């Protein structure tokens, strides 16, 4: 029985996720208390906004240790945007902040230099190139458009954990996957049919 | 390659949707009218973003959110909400009720502390700064706040740069003179204005047909073109406009071949 927990730690817009999951007729709930996470088969960690605020809220509600425990049991976890970034070791947003360290990666801002005159934040639909068409990317084309809105991006230490790449002046990681730990820099819940497909894949194939 | 955006803006007040012409509002229809004339499960996949602004002076946020919910159920694109945000609580209410981003205007002039509080909580990328302006008789460009009712004592260029330095994520530039006219965007003002702007610029005010959108999206430093013309794009107007823009090689996301999920 597949049941999705959408972690509600007090930040970000959850409406678009609930609209998307309802459209897909998925069984899901917003989980506000970490004790309840164990009742679910899949976890989505959404997020927009500041890394520091996000991590502080996760810690205050003890979601950090609860997520770690569930992931260690092999439960699939999907981090979206800030939710993806918080799975990394650290971010330099708003001063140094430690992340959940579920994946060996760092989060830093795009430098003006590397994006070569493009604007920061990076906003809008942009192309991703899945490395392998399995898991969340099952059934996708070589190049797919998803919605992004971010100034910071994830740098993976292990190339093998990169699930998709994109280019914004410079090549960067638009999704990673380390066993059951998945993160997307883009917002599948705001990415039209491709996003719906990805969310469906997450519950079906992960 | 970086992609541009096509944005549809809806104006909401007293349970109805409005057409604005030079900032004078004309009631067009309620949510049933909107659903009948704009099928959001198809319109949603022809725009990159939806902006819904609460333009009533007497704000009823709950009524506004009810209408937003009705639309967003079938629209899997980012949604920005705004209009009358006067406190962090207002912003929080919108963010927790369907806003991926918020659009702010008057507080950019009247309450910069609040702008900074919103940005520290939700991040720059979640905040669109909307600037309404008019060109006066002396050919100088004057920014306005409070739905175009109060002039700001700055030249448009200085005002815009002051706002950019507050760390907002995007700029939404709206010409009051062109608003709702369907005569096309105000490039005379905008082109010089934005040459050195380093955050995304959304152009609004005046688009009445797909060619106007094409003109806007063809300009180098313009990232998004918006239309709030509720009558000119009814039915399949927006899907047709997007197809036209794609055929004209505008770099937009292309979802035409994607199967239903």
Short mmCIF file of C-alpha atoms in Angstrom, two decimals:
data_model
loop_
_atom_site.label_atom_id
_atom_site.label_comp_id
_atom_site.label_asym_id
_atom_site.label_seq_id
_atom_site.Cartn_x
_atom_site.Cartn_y
_atom_site.Cartn_z
CA UNK A 1 0.00 0.00 0.00
CA UNK A 2 1.60 3.24 -1.14
CA UNK A 3 1.07 6.28 1.03
CA UNK A 4 2.96 9.50 0.60
CA UNK A 5 3.94 11.77 3.45
CA UNK A 6 4.44 15.39 2.43
CA UNK A 7 6.55 16.91 5.18
CA UNK A 8 4.91 20.10 6.42
CA UNK A 9 7.54 21.87 8.49
CA UNK A 10 6.01 25.30 8.13
CA UNK A 11 7.55 26.74 5.02
CA UNK A 12 6.61 26.86 1.40
CA UNK A 13 3.56 26.37 -0.68
CA UNK A 14 2.05 22.92 -0.28
CA UNK A 15 -1.02 23.60 -2.38
CA UNK A 16 0.63 22.85 -5.71
CA UNK A 17 1.90 19.51 -4.38
CA UNK A 18 -1.52 18.56 -3.07
CA UNK A 19 -3.12 19.60 -6.37
CA UNK A 20 -0.68 17.45 -8.30
CA UNK A 21 -0.99 14.40 -6.00
CA UNK A 22 -4.80 14.70 -5.96
CA UNK A 23 -4.84 14.86 -9.75
CA UNK A 24 -2.76 11.66 -9.80
CA UNK A 25 -5.19 10.09 -7.30
CA UNK A 26 -2.38 9.31 -4.88
CA UNK A 27 -2.94 8.56 -1.22
CA UNK A 28 -1.08 11.33 0.60
CA UNK A 29 -1.15 13.48 3.72
CA UNK A 30 0.66 16.50 5.05
CA UNK A 31 2.66 15.33 8.01
CA UNK A 32 3.27 17.92 10.68
CA UNK A 33 4.63 15.71 13.37
CA UNK A 34 7.71 13.54 12.90
CA UNK A 35 6.30 10.55 14.85
CA UNK A 36 3.83 9.97 12.04
CA UNK A 37 6.40 9.61 9.27
CA UNK A 38 6.82 5.88 9.84
CA UNK A 39 3.21 5.26 8.74
CA UNK A 40 4.01 6.18 5.15
CA UNK A 41 5.75 4.38 2.30
CA UNK A 42 7.15 7.46 0.54
CA UNK A 43 8.32 10.86 1.78
CA UNK A 44 8.30 14.15 -0.11
CA UNK A 45 10.28 17.02 1.36
CA UNK A 46 9.13 20.22 -0.35
CA UNK A 47 10.51 23.67 0.18
CA UNK A 48 11.02 27.17 -1.01
CA UNK A 49 12.81 29.95 0.75
CA UNK A 50 15.82 30.30 2.90
CA UNK A 51 18.08 27.32 3.69
CA UNK A 52 18.73 28.51 7.22
CA UNK A 53 15.03 29.02 8.00
CA UNK A 54 14.18 25.65 6.43
CA UNK A 55 16.82 23.70 8.37
CA UNK A 56 15.95 25.43 11.64
CA UNK A 57 12.30 24.51 11.23
CA UNK A 58 13.14 20.89 10.33
CA UNK A 59 15.36 20.60 13.41
CA UNK A 60 12.90 22.33 15.73
CA UNK A 61 10.23 19.81 14.73
CA UNK A 62 12.78 16.96 14.94
CA UNK A 63 12.11 16.02 11.36
CA UNK A 64 15.87 15.80 10.72
CA UNK A 65 16.42 12.64 12.79
CA UNK A 66 13.03 11.18 11.78
CA UNK A 67 13.76 11.55 8.05
CA UNK A 68 17.19 10.01 8.57
CA UNK A 69 15.66 7.02 10.38
CA UNK A 70 13.04 6.44 7.66
CA UNK A 71 15.56 6.76 4.86
CA UNK A 72 17.83 4.27 6.59
CA UNK A 73 14.96 1.78 6.46
CA UNK A 74 15.08 2.18 2.68
CA UNK A 75 12.02 4.41 2.34
CA UNK A 76 12.09 6.52 -0.85
CA UNK A 77 12.57 10.25 -0.21
CA UNK A 78 12.06 13.00 -2.76
CA UNK A 79 13.44 16.45 -1.92
CA UNK A 80 12.16 19.28 -4.10
CA UNK A 81 14.07 22.53 -4.65
CA UNK A 82 15.07 23.69 -1.14
CA UNK A 83 14.01 20.20 -0.02
CA UNK A 84 16.66 18.79 -2.36
CA UNK A 85 19.29 21.22 -1.19
CA UNK A 86 18.66 20.39 2.46
CA UNK A 87 19.64 16.76 1.76
CA UNK A 88 23.18 17.98 1.07
CA UNK A 89 25.98 18.53 3.61
CA UNK A 90 25.76 22.30 3.81
CA UNK A 91 24.79 25.55 2.12
CA UNK A 92 26.35 29.00 2.13
CA UNK A 93 22.92 30.68 1.87
CA UNK A 94 22.34 33.20 4.70
CA UNK A 95 25.65 32.25 6.28
CA UNK A 96 26.91 28.68 6.58
CA UNK A 97 24.18 26.19 7.45
CA UNK A 98 24.51 22.44 7.92
CA UNK A 99 22.14 20.23 5.97
CA UNK A 100 20.85 16.70 6.53
CA UNK A 101 23.97 15.23 4.88
CA UNK A 102 22.07 12.40 3.23
CA UNK A 103 24.07 12.88 0.07
CA UNK A 104 27.66 13.98 -0.37
CA UNK A 105 27.01 17.38 -1.91
CA UNK A 106 27.41 21.09 -1.24
CA UNK A 107 25.08 23.99 -2.00
CA UNK A 108 26.45 27.29 -3.27
CA UNK A 109 25.14 30.24 -5.21
CA UNK A 110 25.59 30.47 -8.98
CA UNK A 111 28.37 32.98 -9.49
CA UNK A 112 27.77 35.76 -12.00
CA UNK A 113 30.93 34.68 -13.70
CA UNK A 114 29.96 31.08 -14.32
CA UNK A 115 26.48 31.84 -15.64
CA UNK A 116 28.09 34.22 -18.11
CA UNK A 117 25.70 37.16 -18.01
CA UNK A 118 22.53 35.17 -17.40
CA UNK A 119 20.29 36.39 -14.63
CA UNK A 120 20.22 35.14 -11.05
CA UNK A 121 17.78 33.85 -9.80
CA UNK A 122 17.32 31.33 -12.56
CA UNK A 123 13.55 31.42 -13.11
CA UNK A 124 11.33 29.62 -15.56
CA UNK A 125 11.08 26.38 -17.47
CA UNK A 126 14.38 24.94 -18.55
CA UNK A 127 15.67 21.74 -20.07
CA UNK A 128 17.00 18.82 -18.09
CA UNK A 129 18.89 15.84 -19.48
CA UNK A 130 18.20 12.63 -17.52
CA UNK A 131 21.30 10.46 -17.21
CA UNK A 132 19.29 7.26 -17.13
CA UNK A 133 15.64 6.80 -17.99
CA UNK A 134 14.80 4.80 -14.93
CA UNK A 135 13.19 5.62 -11.60
CA UNK A 136 11.74 9.12 -11.60
CA UNK A 137 12.78 9.55 -15.22
CA UNK A 138 11.23 6.34 -16.55
CA UNK A 139 9.60 6.97 -19.92
CA UNK A 140 11.08 10.44 -20.41
CA UNK A 141 12.68 11.88 -23.54
CA UNK A 142 16.39 12.85 -23.77
CA UNK A 143 15.53 16.46 -23.01
CA UNK A 144 12.58 17.56 -20.90
CA UNK A 145 11.44 20.95 -19.63
CA UNK A 146 10.80 21.54 -15.94
CA UNK A 147 10.13 24.64 -13.86
CA UNK A 148 13.01 26.12 -11.86
CA UNK A 149 13.30 29.01 -9.47
CA UNK A 150 16.60 29.17 -7.60
CA UNK A 151 19.81 31.08 -7.06
CA UNK A 152 21.71 28.28 -5.32
CA UNK A 153 22.53 24.90 -6.79
CA UNK A 154 23.80 21.55 -5.62
CA UNK A 155 27.31 20.32 -6.37
CA UNK A 156 27.55 16.52 -6.08
CA UNK A 157 30.86 14.99 -5.01
CA UNK A 158 30.02 11.62 -6.56
CA UNK A 159 29.32 11.85 -10.27
CA UNK A 160 27.48 8.54 -10.13
CA UNK A 161 24.78 10.15 -7.97
CA UNK A 162 23.85 12.75 -10.61
CA UNK A 163 20.45 11.84 -12.07
CA UNK A 164 20.04 14.72 -14.50
CA UNK A 165 22.01 17.68 -15.69
CA UNK A 166 21.02 21.11 -16.96
CA UNK A 167 22.94 24.06 -18.29
CA UNK A 168 22.57 27.62 -17.11
CA UNK A 169 25.72 29.20 -18.47
CA UNK A 170 27.42 26.31 -16.71
CA UNK A 171 26.47 22.66 -16.41
CA UNK A 172 24.88 21.84 -13.06
CA UNK A 173 23.02 19.06 -11.24
CA UNK A 174 19.25 19.38 -11.75
CA UNK A 175 18.47 16.06 -10.02
CA UNK A 176 20.35 13.49 -7.97
CA UNK A 177 19.62 9.94 -6.92
CA UNK A 178 21.50 7.89 -4.37
CA UNK A 179 19.60 4.65 -3.90
CA UNK A 180 16.32 5.73 -2.24
CA UNK A 181 17.42 9.37 -1.78
CA UNK A 182 16.24 11.57 -4.62
CA UNK A 183 16.33 15.31 -5.12
CA UNK A 184 15.16 17.63 -7.88
CA UNK A 185 16.21 21.25 -8.15
CA UNK A 186 13.16 21.87 -10.31
CA UNK A 187 9.55 21.77 -9.15
CA UNK A 188 7.75 18.72 -10.60
CA UNK A 189 4.49 19.90 -8.98
CA UNK A 190 4.63 23.05 -11.11
CA UNK A 191 5.96 21.49 -14.28
CA UNK A 192 2.87 20.63 -16.30
CA UNK A 193 2.48 17.04 -17.53
CA UNK A 194 6.18 16.21 -17.22
CA UNK A 195 6.04 17.04 -13.55
CA UNK A 196 2.94 14.91 -13.00
CA UNK A 197 4.67 12.03 -14.76
CA UNK A 198 7.73 12.37 -12.55
CA UNK A 199 5.65 12.36 -9.37
CA UNK A 200 3.77 9.31 -10.61
CA UNK A 201 7.10 7.60 -11.33
CA UNK A 202 8.30 8.40 -7.82
CA UNK A 203 5.48 6.38 -6.27
CA UNK A 204 5.43 3.69 -8.94
CA UNK A 205 9.14 3.02 -9.47
CA UNK A 206 10.94 4.22 -6.36
CA UNK B 1 19.57 27.78 -23.43
CA UNK B 2 17.60 29.98 -21.11
CA UNK B 3 13.89 29.94 -21.86
CA UNK B 4 11.50 32.86 -21.82
CA UNK B 5 8.05 32.87 -20.26
CA UNK B 6 4.49 33.58 -21.26
CA UNK B 7 2.44 34.78 -18.30
CA UNK B 8 -1.30 35.25 -17.90
CA UNK B 9 -2.47 37.71 -15.27
CA UNK B 10 -5.96 37.62 -13.75
CA UNK B 11 -7.47 40.52 -11.82
CA UNK B 12 -9.88 39.56 -9.04
CA UNK B 13 -12.27 41.68 -6.98
CA UNK B 14 -15.64 41.03 -5.28
CA UNK B 15 -15.85 37.45 -6.56
CA UNK B 16 -15.36 38.51 -10.17
CA UNK B 17 -12.64 38.80 -12.75
CA UNK B 18 -11.91 42.15 -14.32
CA UNK B 19 -10.46 43.76 -17.38
CA UNK B 20 -8.40 46.79 -16.54
CA UNK B 21 -8.01 49.67 -18.95
CA UNK B 22 -5.61 52.38 -17.84
CA UNK B 23 -6.29 51.01 -14.36
CA UNK B 24 -10.05 51.48 -14.61
CA UNK B 25 -11.69 48.17 -13.87
CA UNK B 26 -14.48 46.62 -15.90
CA UNK B 27 -16.21 43.54 -14.53
CA UNK B 28 -16.14 40.62 -16.98
CA UNK B 29 -17.44 37.61 -15.10
CA UNK B 30 -17.28 35.34 -12.07
CA UNK B 31 -15.44 32.05 -11.67
CA UNK B 32 -18.05 30.26 -13.78
CA UNK B 33 -17.48 32.72 -16.60
CA UNK B 34 -13.76 32.18 -16.26
CA UNK B 35 -14.01 28.38 -16.26
CA UNK B 36 -16.29 28.49 -19.28
CA UNK B 37 -14.06 30.81 -21.28
CA UNK B 38 -10.67 29.66 -20.03
CA UNK B 39 -10.45 25.93 -19.50
CA UNK B 40 -7.57 25.87 -17.04
CA UNK B 41 -6.71 22.24 -17.61
CA UNK B 42 -5.75 23.24 -21.17
CA UNK B 43 -4.87 26.90 -20.64
CA UNK B 44 -2.59 25.83 -17.79
CA UNK B 45 -0.40 23.98 -20.25
CA UNK B 46 0.00 26.96 -22.55
CA UNK B 47 1.36 29.42 -20.02
CA UNK B 48 4.56 29.32 -17.99
CA UNK B 49 3.10 31.12 -15.03
CA UNK B 50 -0.19 32.42 -13.75
CA UNK B 51 -0.43 35.65 -11.78
CA UNK B 52 -3.65 36.36 -9.88
CA UNK B 53 -3.99 39.80 -8.33
CA UNK B 54 -6.56 40.80 -5.75
CA UNK B 55 -7.38 44.33 -6.89
CA UNK B 56 -10.27 45.11 -4.54
CA UNK B 57 -9.68 47.95 -2.13
CA UNK B 58 -11.59 46.17 0.60
CA UNK B 59 -9.68 42.93 0.77
CA UNK B 60 -11.36 39.66 1.47
CA UNK B 61 -8.46 37.27 1.32
CA UNK B 62 -10.57 34.18 1.96
CA UNK B 63 -12.83 34.92 -0.96
CA UNK B 64 -9.75 35.52 -3.08
CA UNK B 65 -8.16 32.23 -2.03
CA UNK B 66 -11.39 30.32 -2.77
CA UNK B 67 -11.22 31.58 -6.35
CA UNK B 68 -7.50 30.80 -6.57
CA UNK B 69 -8.14 27.24 -5.38
CA UNK B 70 -10.79 26.73 -8.01
CA UNK B 71 -8.30 27.72 -10.71
CA UNK B 72 -5.17 26.06 -9.34
CA UNK B 73 -6.76 22.61 -9.04
CA UNK B 74 -6.18 22.08 -12.74
CA UNK B 75 -3.20 24.34 -13.36
CA UNK B 76 0.20 22.69 -12.90
CA UNK B 77 2.24 25.79 -13.50
CA UNK B 78 3.67 28.20 -10.95
CA UNK B 79 1.19 30.66 -9.46
CA UNK B 80 2.02 34.10 -8.14
CA UNK B 81 -0.51 35.90 -5.95
CA UNK B 82 -0.63 39.53 -4.94
CA UNK B 83 -2.65 42.63 -4.30
CA UNK B 84 -2.98 44.51 -1.04
CA UNK B 85 -0.18 42.78 0.87
CA UNK B 86 0.34 44.99 3.93
CA UNK B 87 1.81 42.65 6.56
CA UNK B 88 3.95 39.57 6.93
CA UNK B 89 0.73 37.80 7.91
CA UNK B 90 -0.83 38.66 4.53
CA UNK B 91 2.23 37.28 2.76
CA UNK B 92 2.23 34.14 4.92
CA UNK B 93 -1.46 33.62 4.22
CA UNK B 94 -0.88 33.74 0.47
CA UNK B 95 2.20 31.49 0.61
CA UNK B 96 0.36 28.91 2.66
CA UNK B 97 -2.69 29.04 0.37
CA UNK B 98 -1.28 28.40 -3.05
CA UNK B 99 1.23 31.15 -3.83
CA UNK B 100 4.52 29.96 -5.23
CA UNK B 101 5.52 33.58 -5.37
CA UNK B 102 3.93 36.80 -4.28
CA UNK B 103 3.60 40.07 -6.14
CA UNK B 104 4.19 43.21 -4.09
CA UNK B 105 3.79 46.82 -5.14
CA UNK B 106 2.84 49.58 -2.70
CA UNK B 107 4.92 48.28 0.23
CA UNK B 108 8.02 48.65 -1.93
CA UNK B 109 7.58 52.37 -1.24
CA UNK B 110 5.69 52.43 2.05
CA UNK B 111 7.20 49.60 4.10
CA UNK B 112 10.66 48.46 3.09
CA UNK B 113 11.17 46.72 6.40
CA UNK B 114 8.28 44.41 5.53
CA UNK B 115 9.77 43.72 2.09
CA UNK B 116 12.99 42.69 3.75
CA UNK B 117 11.14 40.47 6.25
CA UNK B 118 9.27 38.70 3.45
CA UNK B 119 12.48 38.14 1.52
CA UNK B 120 14.36 36.74 4.51
CA UNK B 121 11.57 34.28 5.19
CA UNK B 122 10.73 33.19 1.64
CA UNK B 123 13.80 34.10 -0.38
CA UNK B 124 14.30 36.61 -3.19
CA UNK B 125 13.12 34.17 -5.83
CA UNK B 126 9.64 34.17 -4.25
CA UNK B 127 9.09 37.90 -4.56
CA UNK B 128 8.01 39.74 -7.69
CA UNK B 129 8.23 43.53 -7.44
CA UNK B 130 5.49 45.12 -9.49
CA UNK B 131 6.07 48.67 -10.68
CA UNK B 132 3.25 50.63 -12.31
CA UNK B 133 4.23 53.76 -14.19
CA UNK B 134 2.86 56.52 -16.41
CA UNK B 135 4.57 58.84 -18.83
CA UNK B 136 3.50 62.40 -17.95
CA UNK B 137 3.07 65.48 -20.17
CA UNK B 138 6.72 66.40 -19.74
CA UNK B 139 7.67 63.00 -21.13
CA UNK B 140 9.03 61.91 -17.82
CA UNK B 141 8.26 58.48 -16.40
CA UNK B 142 6.53 58.45 -13.03
CA UNK B 143 6.07 55.36 -10.85
CA UNK B 144 2.75 54.90 -9.04
CA UNK B 145 1.56 52.91 -6.04
CA UNK B 146 -1.89 52.09 -4.58
CA UNK B 147 -3.39 50.84 -7.86
CA UNK B 148 -2.06 53.78 -9.83
CA UNK B 149 -3.53 56.32 -7.43
CA UNK B 150 -0.47 57.80 -5.78
CA UNK B 151 2.63 58.99 -7.62
CA UNK B 152 5.99 58.13 -6.13
CA UNK B 153 8.45 60.94 -5.81
CA UNK B 154 11.19 59.29 -7.85
CA UNK B 155 12.06 58.96 -11.47
CA UNK B 156 11.11 55.50 -12.70
CA UNK B 157 14.70 54.45 -13.31
CA UNK B 158 15.86 55.48 -9.84
CA UNK B 159 12.82 53.90 -8.23
CA UNK B 160 13.38 50.63 -10.07
CA UNK B 161 17.05 50.46 -9.09
CA UNK B 162 16.20 51.26 -5.51
CA UNK B 163 13.78 48.32 -5.57
CA UNK B 164 16.29 46.00 -7.18
CA UNK B 165 18.75 46.84 -4.41
CA UNK B 166 16.16 45.54 -1.89
CA UNK B 167 16.95 42.08 -3.26
CA UNK B 168 13.61 41.28 -4.90
CA UNK B 169 13.61 38.31 -7.29
CA UNK B 170 11.94 39.78 -10.36
CA UNK B 171 10.57 43.02 -11.74
CA UNK B 172 7.06 43.26 -13.24
CA UNK B 173 6.88 46.48 -15.25
CA UNK B 174 3.38 47.66 -16.06
CA UNK B 175 2.55 50.69 -18.19
CA UNK B 176 -0.64 52.34 -16.92
CA UNK B 177 -0.97 54.18 -20.25
CA UNK B 178 -0.92 50.94 -22.21
CA UNK B 179 -2.82 48.83 -19.68
CA UNK B 180 -5.75 47.07 -21.34
CA UNK B 181 -5.50 49.08 -24.56
CA UNK B 182 -4.37 46.15 -26.69
CA UNK B 183 -2.02 48.55 -28.49
CA UNK B 184 1.17 46.70 -27.62
CA UNK B 185 3.86 47.15 -24.98
CA UNK B 186 5.57 50.44 -24.15
CA UNK B 187 9.01 49.71 -25.59
CA UNK B 188 9.88 53.43 -25.77
CA UNK B 189 10.16 53.48 -22.01
CA UNK B 190 11.16 49.95 -21.25
CA UNK B 191 13.97 49.29 -23.66
CA UNK B 192 16.27 51.97 -22.24
CA UNK B 193 15.13 51.34 -18.73
CA UNK B 194 16.12 47.71 -18.43
CA UNK B 195 19.40 47.42 -20.36
CA UNK B 196 21.45 46.92 -17.21
CA UNK B 197 18.90 45.08 -15.05
CA UNK B 198 20.38 41.83 -13.78
CA UNK B 199 17.23 40.17 -12.41
CA UNK B 200 14.37 38.77 -14.53
CA UNK B 201 12.07 41.36 -16.10
CA UNK B 202 8.38 40.67 -16.79
CA UNK B 203 6.77 43.05 -19.25
CA UNK B 204 3.11 43.96 -18.81
CA UNK B 205 0.57 46.43 -20.09
CA UNK B 206 -0.74 46.60 -23.63
CA UNK B 207 -0.49 43.15 -25.20
CA UNK B 208 -3.61 42.53 -27.26
CA UNK B 209 -2.54 39.84 -29.70
CA UNK B 210 0.14 37.17 -30.22
CA UNK B 211 2.30 39.58 -32.22
CA UNK B 212 2.61 41.88 -29.23
CA UNK B 213 3.77 38.93 -27.15
CA UNK B 214 6.26 38.06 -29.87
CA UNK B 215 7.61 41.63 -29.90
CA UNK B 216 8.03 41.56 -26.15
CA UNK B 217 9.73 38.18 -26.01
CA UNK B 218 12.07 39.12 -28.88
CA UNK B 219 13.73 41.85 -26.80
CA UNK B 220 17.05 40.82 -25.34
CA UNK B 221 16.63 41.75 -21.71
CA UNK B 222 12.95 40.87 -21.36
CA UNK B 223 12.45 37.47 -19.75
CA UNK B 224 8.69 37.20 -19.72
CA UNK B 225 5.69 38.74 -21.42
CA UNK B 226 2.43 39.01 -19.55
CA UNK B 227 -1.08 39.74 -20.68
CA UNK B 228 -4.07 40.52 -18.49
CA UNK B 229 -6.34 41.03 -21.46
CA UNK B 230 -9.22 38.86 -20.38
CA UNK B 231 -11.21 39.30 -23.59
CA UNK B 232 -8.59 39.01 -26.31
CA UNK B 233 -7.39 35.51 -25.43
CA UNK B 234 -10.65 33.70 -24.57
CA UNK B 235 -11.24 30.13 -25.67
CA UNK B 236 -8.10 28.74 -27.29
CA UNK B 237 -6.44 32.18 -27.55
CA UNK B 238 -3.57 31.34 -25.24
CA UNK B 239 -2.77 27.88 -26.69
CA UNK B 240 -2.84 29.44 -30.15
CA UNK B 241 -0.60 32.29 -29.05
CA UNK B 242 1.92 29.86 -27.57
CA UNK B 243 1.94 27.72 -30.72
CA UNK B 244 2.54 30.84 -32.77
CA UNK B 245 5.44 31.92 -30.53
CA UNK B 246 7.00 28.45 -30.77
CA UNK B 247 6.62 28.49 -34.55
CA UNK B 248 8.36 31.87 -34.55
CA UNK B 249 11.27 30.25 -32.69
CA UNK B 250 10.76 32.06 -29.40
CA UNK B 251 12.67 30.02 -26.80
CA UNK B 252 9.73 28.73 -24.75
CA UNK B 253 9.22 25.37 -23.10
CA UNK B 254 7.55 23.08 -25.61
CA UNK B 255 4.93 20.71 -24.22
CA UNK B 256 3.07 20.08 -27.43
CA UNK B 257 4.03 16.39 -27.71
CA UNK B 258 3.62 15.50 -24.06
CA UNK B 259 1.01 12.87 -23.34
CA UNK B 260 -1.62 13.29 -20.63
CA UNK B 261 -0.81 11.91 -17.21
#
